[in-house]
Amino acid sequence: MALVVQKYGGTSVGSVERITAVAQKIKSFKDKGNQLVVSVSAMSGETNRMSALAREIQDTPSLREMDVLLTTGEQVTISLLAMALQQIGCDAISYTGAQVRITTDSQHGKARIQSIDDHRIKQSLSEGKVVVVAGFQGVDAAGHITTLGRGGSDTTAVALAAALGADECQIYTDVDGVYTTDPRIEPNARKMKSVSYEEMLEMASLGSKVLQIRSVEFASKYQVPLRVLSSMIDNPEGTLITSEENIVERALISGIAHNKDEAKLSLIGVPDEPGIAYKILKPISQANIEVDMIVQSVSAREGLTNFAFTVHRDDFDKAQGILQTVRDELGAMAVQSDNQVVKVSLVGIGMRSHAGIAAQMFEVLHQENINIQMISTSEIKISVVIDEKYLELAVRSLHSEFELDKE
Ligand code: ASP
Ligand code: MG
């Protein structure tokens, strides 16, 4: 008998019909002799709908009240799912995060789980029930309701699996696994059988939006085997996210991620002296703007240098304004900005032991006449910033060069 934690996303519980279908699926797992803890999201669109309601009343509603509001979405789906299970003769009970006692810190809107009391869940499991737990929510030490950030139900499921020592955590969503790249860009993208936590973390942070990043961090930390599958089609395998040792198909490169939310800002002709990076980036960070890539060029003869970095496109205007002020203060020559750029990244643990991957990547881009504007690397990733009009071309030619379409 296995103990499995399953999570069903908003689309999978988006209507009464779908909830009924999910209940059937859960029952068939249970009938095979498994113990099941199921975590669900709100019905698709609900969290957004409620956020919009709040903003009709206040531009910036209190985060505490937002959490009280948004957690009702999951309270609806847990009760409906428990009813749907009971209706087909499968004993079930629902719990909110506070009822379980999923304790978090007090950062409303992006709280972190600190501990999970497994007492009630284990009691209900031992009574033969399917336990349905609201995703995305918890309660802080003082009893205030908190939420874990958008997409947080993934993290609830993984945290439950870790706390209960489950055999596997299965995330049922609207895609049937993790692909080598975005299938909307490259139709030959292939579903991976397995991928390491580390690679998945890179891909998630580079813009592959299959799972909330924090859920992958959690799974990696507690070594929870995590499987992504579709709730719509029958595919028992999906993609397994696991530790490196358990990966069977070892590829040099596992996937190509891309991020369209990039914008690039450069300060041209700044004096090359101590404190420059600090003076440029301090006001940016004070404005709560996150900086991704940073490049400072080697100083030219006149003791001047260029300094460039990328930010999220939403922060582009704000960052541009700040940089104009910085230019005046530092007596720099000019600000150059471009929000028509994207980031494309190769990810693979095989890179660690293989020289020459970067050169091979750059050769492909050269052959396609794609100019690389910025480069950054980590042990298992190479990212380039390029003009957004070349996104599809870059992804497709790299996908074929590294033979990601082949098993
Ligand atoms: N309902 C929340 C959201 O839409 C949490 C989740 O679905 O994971 O972000
Ligand atoms: Mg989701």
Short mmCIF file of C-alpha atoms and ligand atoms in Angstrom, two decimals:
data_model
loop_
_atom_site.label_atom_id
_atom_site.label_comp_id
_atom_site.label_asym_id
_atom_site.label_seq_id
_atom_site.Cartn_x
_atom_site.Cartn_y
_atom_site.Cartn_z
CA MET A 1 0.00 0.00 0.00
CA ALA A 2 1.35 3.37 -0.99
CA LEU A 3 0.66 6.77 0.49
CA VAL A 4 0.28 9.26 -2.32
CA VAL A 5 -0.36 12.99 -2.21
CA GLN A 6 -2.15 14.29 -5.28
CA LYS A 7 -2.74 17.88 -6.29
CA TYR A 8 -5.38 18.96 -8.79
CA GLY A 9 -5.03 22.42 -10.31
CA GLY A 10 -7.72 24.99 -11.04
CA THR A 11 -8.62 23.69 -14.50
CA SER A 12 -9.00 20.14 -13.18
CA VAL A 13 -11.59 21.32 -10.64
CA GLY A 14 -12.98 24.13 -12.80
CA SER A 15 -16.58 22.84 -12.95
CA VAL A 16 -18.88 20.37 -11.22
CA GLU A 17 -18.36 17.93 -14.10
CA ARG A 18 -14.62 18.09 -13.73
CA ILE A 19 -14.79 17.73 -9.95
CA THR A 20 -16.92 14.62 -10.46
CA ALA A 21 -14.38 13.25 -12.93
CA VAL A 22 -11.52 13.93 -10.51
CA ALA A 23 -13.48 12.14 -7.77
CA GLN A 24 -13.75 9.06 -10.01
CA LYS A 25 -10.03 9.14 -10.63
CA ILE A 26 -9.27 9.41 -6.93
CA LYS A 27 -11.65 6.57 -6.14
CA SER A 28 -9.95 4.27 -8.62
CA PHE A 29 -6.57 4.97 -6.97
CA LYS A 30 -8.04 4.28 -3.59
CA ASP A 31 -9.67 1.06 -4.79
CA LYS A 32 -6.22 -0.18 -5.78
CA GLY A 33 -5.34 -0.05 -2.10
CA ASN A 34 -3.57 3.31 -1.88
CA GLN A 35 -3.95 5.90 0.85
CA LEU A 36 -4.66 9.33 -0.57
CA VAL A 37 -4.24 12.89 0.55
CA VAL A 38 -5.51 15.29 -2.09
CA SER A 39 -4.80 18.99 -2.29
CA VAL A 40 -6.72 21.27 -4.65
CA SER A 41 -6.59 24.76 -6.10
CA ALA A 42 -9.53 27.09 -6.43
CA MET A 43 -11.66 26.71 -9.59
CA SER A 44 -9.77 28.24 -12.50
CA GLY A 45 -10.25 32.00 -12.72
CA GLU A 46 -11.63 32.29 -9.17
CA THR A 47 -8.51 33.72 -7.54
CA ASN A 48 -8.30 36.37 -10.26
CA ARG A 49 -12.01 37.11 -10.03
CA MET A 50 -11.79 37.70 -6.29
CA SER A 51 -8.67 39.85 -6.61
CA ALA A 52 -10.54 42.04 -9.09
CA LEU A 53 -13.49 42.37 -6.69
CA ALA A 54 -11.14 43.57 -3.98
CA ARG A 55 -9.57 46.12 -6.30
CA GLU A 56 -12.98 47.53 -7.13
CA ILE A 57 -13.11 48.56 -3.48
CA GLN A 58 -9.50 49.50 -2.76
CA ASP A 59 -6.44 50.04 -4.96
CA THR A 60 -4.17 48.37 -2.46
CA PRO A 61 -6.26 46.28 -0.12
CA SER A 62 -4.63 45.04 3.05
CA LEU A 63 -2.69 41.85 2.47
CA ARG A 64 -4.27 40.27 5.50
CA GLU A 65 -7.79 40.80 4.16
CA MET A 66 -6.71 39.60 0.71
CA ASP A 67 -5.63 36.32 2.29
CA VAL A 68 -8.95 35.93 4.10
CA LEU A 69 -10.68 36.53 0.77
CA LEU A 70 -8.56 34.39 -1.56
CA THR A 71 -8.46 31.31 0.67
CA THR A 72 -12.22 30.93 0.22
CA GLY A 73 -11.58 29.74 -3.35
CA GLU A 74 -9.92 26.57 -2.11
CA GLN A 75 -12.51 26.13 0.63
CA VAL A 76 -15.14 25.82 -2.10
CA THR A 77 -13.28 23.13 -4.02
CA ILE A 78 -12.28 20.97 -1.04
CA SER A 79 -15.85 20.71 0.16
CA LEU A 80 -17.26 20.03 -3.31
CA LEU A 81 -14.64 17.38 -3.96
CA ALA A 82 -15.30 15.69 -0.61
CA MET A 83 -19.02 15.64 -1.49
CA ALA A 84 -18.31 14.23 -4.95
CA LEU A 85 -16.26 11.45 -3.35
CA GLN A 86 -18.91 10.66 -0.77
CA GLN A 87 -21.52 10.60 -3.52
CA ILE A 88 -19.73 7.72 -5.26
CA GLY A 89 -19.23 5.79 -2.05
CA CYS A 90 -15.70 6.88 -1.30
CA ASP A 91 -15.37 8.10 2.27
CA ALA A 92 -13.70 11.51 2.38
CA ILE A 93 -13.17 14.55 4.60
CA SER A 94 -12.01 18.06 3.78
CA TYR A 95 -9.76 20.33 5.84
CA THR A 96 -8.72 23.94 5.39
CA GLY A 97 -5.08 24.82 5.99
CA ALA A 98 -5.95 26.20 9.41
CA GLN A 99 -7.85 23.04 10.36
CA VAL A 100 -4.90 20.79 9.54
CA ARG A 101 -2.64 23.34 11.07
CA ILE A 102 -0.33 24.18 8.27
CA THR A 103 1.68 26.78 10.11
CA THR A 104 3.40 29.53 8.14
CA ASP A 105 5.28 32.73 8.87
CA SER A 106 3.25 35.95 8.86
CA GLN A 107 4.10 37.32 5.42
CA HIS A 108 0.63 37.69 3.98
CA GLY A 109 0.46 36.96 0.27
CA LYS A 110 3.74 35.06 0.18
CA ALA A 111 3.96 33.14 3.43
CA ARG A 112 6.33 30.22 3.88
CA ILE A 113 5.28 26.95 5.44
CA GLN A 114 7.07 26.32 8.73
CA SER A 115 5.43 23.14 9.95
CA ILE A 116 2.54 20.80 9.32
CA ASP A 117 0.69 18.99 12.07
CA ASP A 118 0.02 15.54 10.58
CA HIS A 119 -2.15 14.42 13.46
CA ARG A 120 -5.62 14.99 11.96
CA ILE A 121 -4.66 13.77 8.50
CA LYS A 122 -3.22 10.53 9.87
CA GLN A 123 -6.28 9.99 12.04
CA SER A 124 -8.60 10.40 9.04
CA LEU A 125 -6.43 8.18 6.84
CA SER A 126 -6.54 5.45 9.46
CA GLU A 127 -10.33 5.68 9.35
CA GLY A 128 -10.09 4.81 5.67
CA LYS A 129 -10.92 8.29 4.40
CA VAL A 130 -9.52 10.22 1.48
CA VAL A 131 -8.24 13.46 3.01
CA VAL A 132 -8.84 16.61 0.95
CA VAL A 133 -6.72 19.60 1.99
CA ALA A 134 -7.06 23.18 0.75
CA GLY A 135 -4.01 24.24 -1.22
CA PHE A 136 -2.30 27.63 -1.11
CA GLN A 137 -3.14 28.42 2.51
CA GLY A 138 -1.98 28.23 6.08
CA VAL A 139 -2.22 30.01 9.36
CA ASP A 140 0.44 31.93 11.26
CA ALA A 141 1.36 31.46 14.91
CA ALA A 142 -1.17 34.10 15.94
CA GLY A 143 -3.97 32.38 14.01
CA HIS A 144 -4.17 34.75 11.05
CA ILE A 145 -4.97 33.14 7.69
CA THR A 146 -2.10 33.33 5.18
CA THR A 147 -1.52 32.40 1.53
CA LEU A 148 1.60 31.01 -0.11
CA GLY A 149 1.72 33.14 -3.27
CA ARG A 150 0.21 32.45 -6.71
CA GLY A 151 0.49 28.83 -7.70
CA GLY A 152 1.01 27.96 -4.03
CA SER A 153 -1.12 24.81 -4.09
CA ASP A 154 1.82 23.00 -5.64
CA THR A 155 3.84 23.84 -2.57
CA THR A 156 1.06 22.73 -0.23
CA ALA A 157 1.03 19.32 -1.92
CA VAL A 158 4.80 18.86 -1.75
CA ALA A 159 4.91 20.04 1.86
CA LEU A 160 2.16 17.57 2.77
CA ALA A 161 4.07 14.78 1.02
CA ALA A 162 7.24 15.70 2.91
CA ALA A 163 5.47 15.91 6.27
CA LEU A 164 3.66 12.60 5.79
CA GLY A 165 6.64 10.80 4.26
CA ALA A 166 4.50 10.01 1.20
CA ASP A 167 5.78 7.68 -1.49
CA GLU A 168 5.11 10.22 -4.21
CA CYS A 169 3.60 13.63 -4.82
CA GLN A 170 1.59 13.82 -8.03
CA ILE A 171 0.70 17.17 -9.53
CA TYR A 172 -2.26 16.90 -11.92
CA THR A 173 -2.42 19.88 -14.21
CA ASP A 174 -3.43 20.90 -17.72
CA VAL A 175 -0.18 19.76 -19.33
CA ASP A 176 0.85 16.11 -19.33
CA GLY A 177 4.40 16.62 -18.14
CA VAL A 178 7.52 18.72 -18.46
CA TYR A 179 8.70 19.24 -22.03
CA THR A 180 12.17 19.78 -23.47
CA THR A 181 10.92 23.21 -24.51
CA ASP A 182 7.65 25.08 -25.01
CA PRO A 183 5.62 22.94 -27.47
CA ARG A 184 3.85 26.07 -28.71
CA ILE A 185 7.19 27.25 -30.07
CA GLU A 186 8.70 23.91 -31.08
CA PRO A 187 6.13 21.25 -32.02
CA ASN A 188 8.90 18.62 -31.82
CA ALA A 189 9.34 19.27 -28.10
CA ARG A 190 9.39 15.99 -26.25
CA LYS A 191 7.94 15.10 -22.91
CA MET A 192 10.72 14.13 -20.52
CA LYS A 193 10.39 10.92 -18.54
CA SER A 194 12.41 12.38 -15.73
CA VAL A 195 14.34 15.49 -14.84
CA SER A 196 16.45 16.38 -11.82
CA TYR A 197 15.34 18.82 -9.14
CA GLU A 198 18.23 21.08 -10.04
CA GLU A 199 17.35 21.26 -13.72
CA MET A 200 13.68 21.77 -12.93
CA LEU A 201 14.58 24.65 -10.61
CA GLU A 202 16.57 26.30 -13.37
CA MET A 203 13.82 25.76 -15.92
CA ALA A 204 11.15 27.09 -13.54
CA SER A 205 13.16 30.19 -12.71
CA LEU A 206 13.87 30.71 -16.41
CA GLY A 207 10.23 30.92 -17.27
CA SER A 208 8.83 27.39 -17.64
CA LYS A 209 5.68 27.86 -15.65
CA VAL A 210 4.68 24.28 -14.92
CA LEU A 211 5.21 24.36 -11.15
CA GLN A 212 5.60 27.00 -8.49
CA ILE A 213 9.37 27.28 -7.94
CA ARG A 214 9.02 26.97 -4.21
CA SER A 215 7.40 23.55 -4.57
CA VAL A 216 10.44 22.29 -6.45
CA GLU A 217 12.77 23.75 -3.81
CA PHE A 218 10.74 22.00 -1.16
CA ALA A 219 10.77 18.69 -3.03
CA SER A 220 14.51 18.94 -3.53
CA LYS A 221 15.18 19.77 0.11
CA TYR A 222 13.09 16.88 1.44
CA GLN A 223 13.76 14.52 -1.48
CA VAL A 224 10.08 14.13 -2.35
CA PRO A 225 9.59 12.32 -5.67
CA LEU A 226 7.40 14.72 -7.64
CA ARG A 227 5.41 13.76 -10.72
CA VAL A 228 3.66 16.12 -13.14
CA LEU A 229 0.73 14.61 -15.03
CA SER A 230 -2.42 15.61 -16.86
CA SER A 231 -5.79 15.15 -15.22
CA MET A 232 -7.52 15.28 -18.60
CA ILE A 233 -5.83 12.45 -20.45
CA ASP A 234 -4.78 9.04 -19.22
CA ASN A 235 -1.01 9.03 -18.90
CA PRO A 236 0.18 7.23 -15.83
CA GLU A 237 3.79 8.34 -16.33
CA GLY A 238 3.96 12.10 -16.86
CA THR A 239 7.34 13.51 -15.86
CA LEU A 240 9.13 12.49 -12.68
CA ILE A 241 11.18 15.15 -10.93
CA THR A 242 13.71 13.46 -8.74
CA SER A 243 17.30 13.50 -7.57
CA GLU A 244 20.10 13.19 -10.08
CA GLU A 245 20.99 9.59 -9.13
CA ASN A 246 17.52 8.39 -10.10
CA ILE A 247 17.57 9.82 -13.61
CA VAL A 248 17.65 7.06 -16.19
CA GLU A 249 17.84 8.89 -19.49
CA ARG A 250 20.87 11.07 -18.96
CA ALA A 251 21.14 13.74 -21.57
CA LEU A 252 23.80 16.36 -22.05
CA ILE A 253 21.14 19.04 -22.35
CA SER A 254 17.71 18.47 -20.85
CA GLY A 255 15.77 21.46 -22.01
CA ILE A 256 15.56 24.94 -23.40
CA ALA A 257 13.77 27.56 -21.35
CA HIS A 258 12.81 31.03 -22.41
CA ASN A 259 11.58 34.15 -20.71
CA LYS A 260 9.73 36.88 -22.57
CA ASP A 261 9.42 39.17 -19.58
CA GLU A 262 12.86 40.68 -19.96
CA ALA A 263 13.95 44.26 -20.52
CA LYS A 264 17.51 45.51 -20.86
CA LEU A 265 18.96 48.75 -19.57
CA SER A 266 22.48 50.04 -20.13
CA LEU A 267 24.43 52.97 -18.85
CA ILE A 268 27.02 53.97 -21.41
CA GLY A 269 30.29 55.69 -20.63
CA VAL A 270 30.37 55.57 -16.85
CA PRO A 271 33.65 56.34 -15.09
CA ASP A 272 35.36 53.06 -14.21
CA GLU A 273 35.96 53.50 -10.50
CA PRO A 274 35.03 51.79 -7.22
CA GLY A 275 31.38 52.04 -6.22
CA ILE A 276 29.87 52.32 -9.69
CA ALA A 277 27.88 49.08 -9.65
CA TYR A 278 26.70 50.01 -6.19
CA LYS A 279 25.61 53.49 -7.19
CA ILE A 280 23.69 52.18 -10.17
CA LEU A 281 21.97 49.23 -8.56
CA LYS A 282 21.27 50.63 -5.11
CA PRO A 283 18.42 52.94 -6.20
CA ILE A 284 17.09 50.15 -8.41
CA SER A 285 16.87 47.75 -5.49
CA GLN A 286 15.47 50.48 -3.24
CA ALA A 287 12.62 50.76 -5.71
CA ASN A 288 12.04 47.04 -5.17
CA ILE A 289 13.05 46.17 -8.71
CA GLU A 290 14.66 42.80 -9.11
CA VAL A 291 17.71 42.65 -11.32
CA ASP A 292 18.47 39.48 -13.26
CA MET A 293 21.55 39.55 -15.48
CA ILE A 294 24.32 42.06 -14.95
CA VAL A 295 27.18 42.78 -17.34
CA GLN A 296 29.97 45.29 -16.91
CA SER A 297 32.33 45.55 -19.82
CA VAL A 298 36.09 45.71 -19.56
CA SER A 299 37.15 49.30 -19.18
CA ALA A 300 38.01 51.10 -22.38
CA ARG A 301 41.18 53.22 -22.58
CA GLU A 302 39.66 56.46 -21.35
CA GLY A 303 38.70 54.85 -18.04
CA LEU A 304 35.09 54.61 -19.05
CA THR A 305 32.96 51.51 -18.97
CA ASN A 306 29.46 50.33 -19.87
CA PHE A 307 27.11 48.76 -17.40
CA ALA A 308 24.05 46.75 -18.43
CA PHE A 309 21.41 44.73 -16.63
CA THR A 310 18.00 43.18 -17.17
CA VAL A 311 14.78 43.62 -15.21
CA HIS A 312 11.23 42.34 -15.53
CA ARG A 313 9.37 44.15 -18.32
CA ASP A 314 6.79 45.41 -15.83
CA ASP A 315 9.57 47.36 -14.10
CA PHE A 316 11.02 48.75 -17.31
CA ASP A 317 9.59 52.29 -17.14
CA LYS A 318 10.36 52.68 -13.48
CA ALA A 319 13.94 51.44 -13.91
CA GLN A 320 14.46 53.70 -16.91
CA GLY A 321 13.43 56.74 -14.90
CA ILE A 322 15.80 55.87 -12.08
CA LEU A 323 18.65 55.31 -14.48
CA GLN A 324 18.23 58.77 -16.02
CA THR A 325 18.79 60.27 -12.59
CA VAL A 326 21.80 58.03 -12.00
CA ARG A 327 23.25 59.08 -15.34
CA ASP A 328 23.13 62.73 -14.33
CA GLU A 329 24.69 62.01 -10.96
CA LEU A 330 27.53 59.94 -12.36
CA GLY A 331 28.09 62.08 -15.42
CA ALA A 332 27.62 59.08 -17.66
CA MET A 333 27.16 59.49 -21.38
CA ALA A 334 23.82 57.87 -22.07
CA VAL A 335 21.10 55.47 -21.04
CA GLN A 336 20.18 52.84 -23.58
CA SER A 337 17.10 50.77 -23.04
CA ASP A 338 15.33 47.99 -24.86
CA ASN A 339 12.24 46.11 -23.80
CA GLN A 340 12.07 43.98 -26.93
CA VAL A 341 14.48 41.36 -25.65
CA VAL A 342 14.07 37.78 -24.46
CA LYS A 343 16.21 35.33 -22.59
CA VAL A 344 16.86 31.86 -23.98
CA SER A 345 18.62 29.26 -21.84
CA LEU A 346 20.08 25.81 -22.27
CA VAL A 347 19.74 23.68 -19.15
CA GLY A 348 21.40 20.36 -18.40
CA ILE A 349 23.37 18.64 -15.68
CA GLY A 350 25.46 17.02 -18.42
CA MET A 351 27.03 20.43 -19.02
CA ARG A 352 29.05 20.10 -15.84
CA SER A 353 31.26 17.42 -17.30
CA HIS A 354 31.27 18.66 -20.87
CA ALA A 355 33.29 21.54 -22.21
CA GLY A 356 32.28 23.22 -25.44
CA ILE A 357 28.53 23.42 -24.96
CA ALA A 358 28.64 27.21 -24.87
CA ALA A 359 30.66 27.35 -28.09
CA GLN A 360 28.23 24.96 -29.75
CA MET A 361 25.31 27.12 -28.65
CA PHE A 362 26.93 30.31 -29.91
CA GLU A 363 27.76 28.67 -33.22
CA VAL A 364 24.10 27.84 -33.79
CA LEU A 365 23.09 31.43 -33.03
CA HIS A 366 25.82 32.70 -35.32
CA GLN A 367 24.64 30.46 -38.17
CA GLU A 368 21.17 31.89 -37.76
CA ASN A 369 22.63 35.39 -37.66
CA ILE A 370 21.23 36.07 -34.22
CA ASN A 371 23.15 38.65 -32.25
CA ILE A 372 23.82 37.81 -28.60
CA GLN A 373 23.41 40.86 -26.41
CA MET A 374 24.23 39.38 -23.02
CA ILE A 375 25.45 36.04 -21.70
CA SER A 376 25.33 34.50 -18.29
CA THR A 377 26.19 31.01 -17.11
CA SER A 378 25.88 28.75 -14.12
CA GLU A 379 27.13 25.21 -13.64
CA ILE A 380 24.15 23.70 -15.44
CA LYS A 381 22.82 26.58 -17.55
CA ILE A 382 23.80 29.03 -20.27
CA SER A 383 21.52 32.00 -20.90
CA VAL A 384 21.62 34.56 -23.67
CA VAL A 385 19.64 37.74 -24.14
CA ILE A 386 18.59 38.28 -27.75
CA ASP A 387 16.15 40.38 -29.76
CA GLU A 388 12.62 39.06 -29.18
CA LYS A 389 11.97 38.65 -32.89
CA TYR A 390 14.46 35.77 -32.92
CA LEU A 391 12.93 33.86 -30.03
CA GLU A 392 11.25 31.11 -32.08
CA LEU A 393 14.19 30.73 -34.41
CA ALA A 394 16.69 30.45 -31.56
CA VAL A 395 14.63 27.93 -29.60
CA ARG A 396 13.97 25.75 -32.64
CA SER A 397 17.51 25.70 -33.96
CA LEU A 398 18.96 24.94 -30.53
CA HIS A 399 16.38 22.24 -29.95
CA SER A 400 17.40 20.51 -33.14
CA GLU A 401 21.16 21.09 -32.71
CA PHE A 402 21.13 19.39 -29.32
CA GLU A 403 18.78 16.67 -30.62
CA LEU A 404 16.23 17.22 -27.90
CA ASP A 405 13.51 15.75 -30.08
CA LYS A 406 15.23 12.35 -29.96
CA GLU A 407 14.92 9.93 -27.05
N1 ASP B 1 -5.58 29.52 -6.36
C1 ASP B 1 -4.24 29.99 -6.24
C2 ASP B 1 -3.80 30.66 -7.54
O1 ASP B 1 -4.58 30.76 -8.46
C3 ASP B 1 -3.28 28.92 -5.86
C4 ASP B 1 -3.08 27.83 -6.88
O2 ASP B 1 -3.89 27.64 -7.75
O3 ASP B 1 -2.07 27.14 -6.80
O4 ASP B 1 -2.68 31.10 -7.63
MG MG B 2 -0.79 26.08 -10.97
#
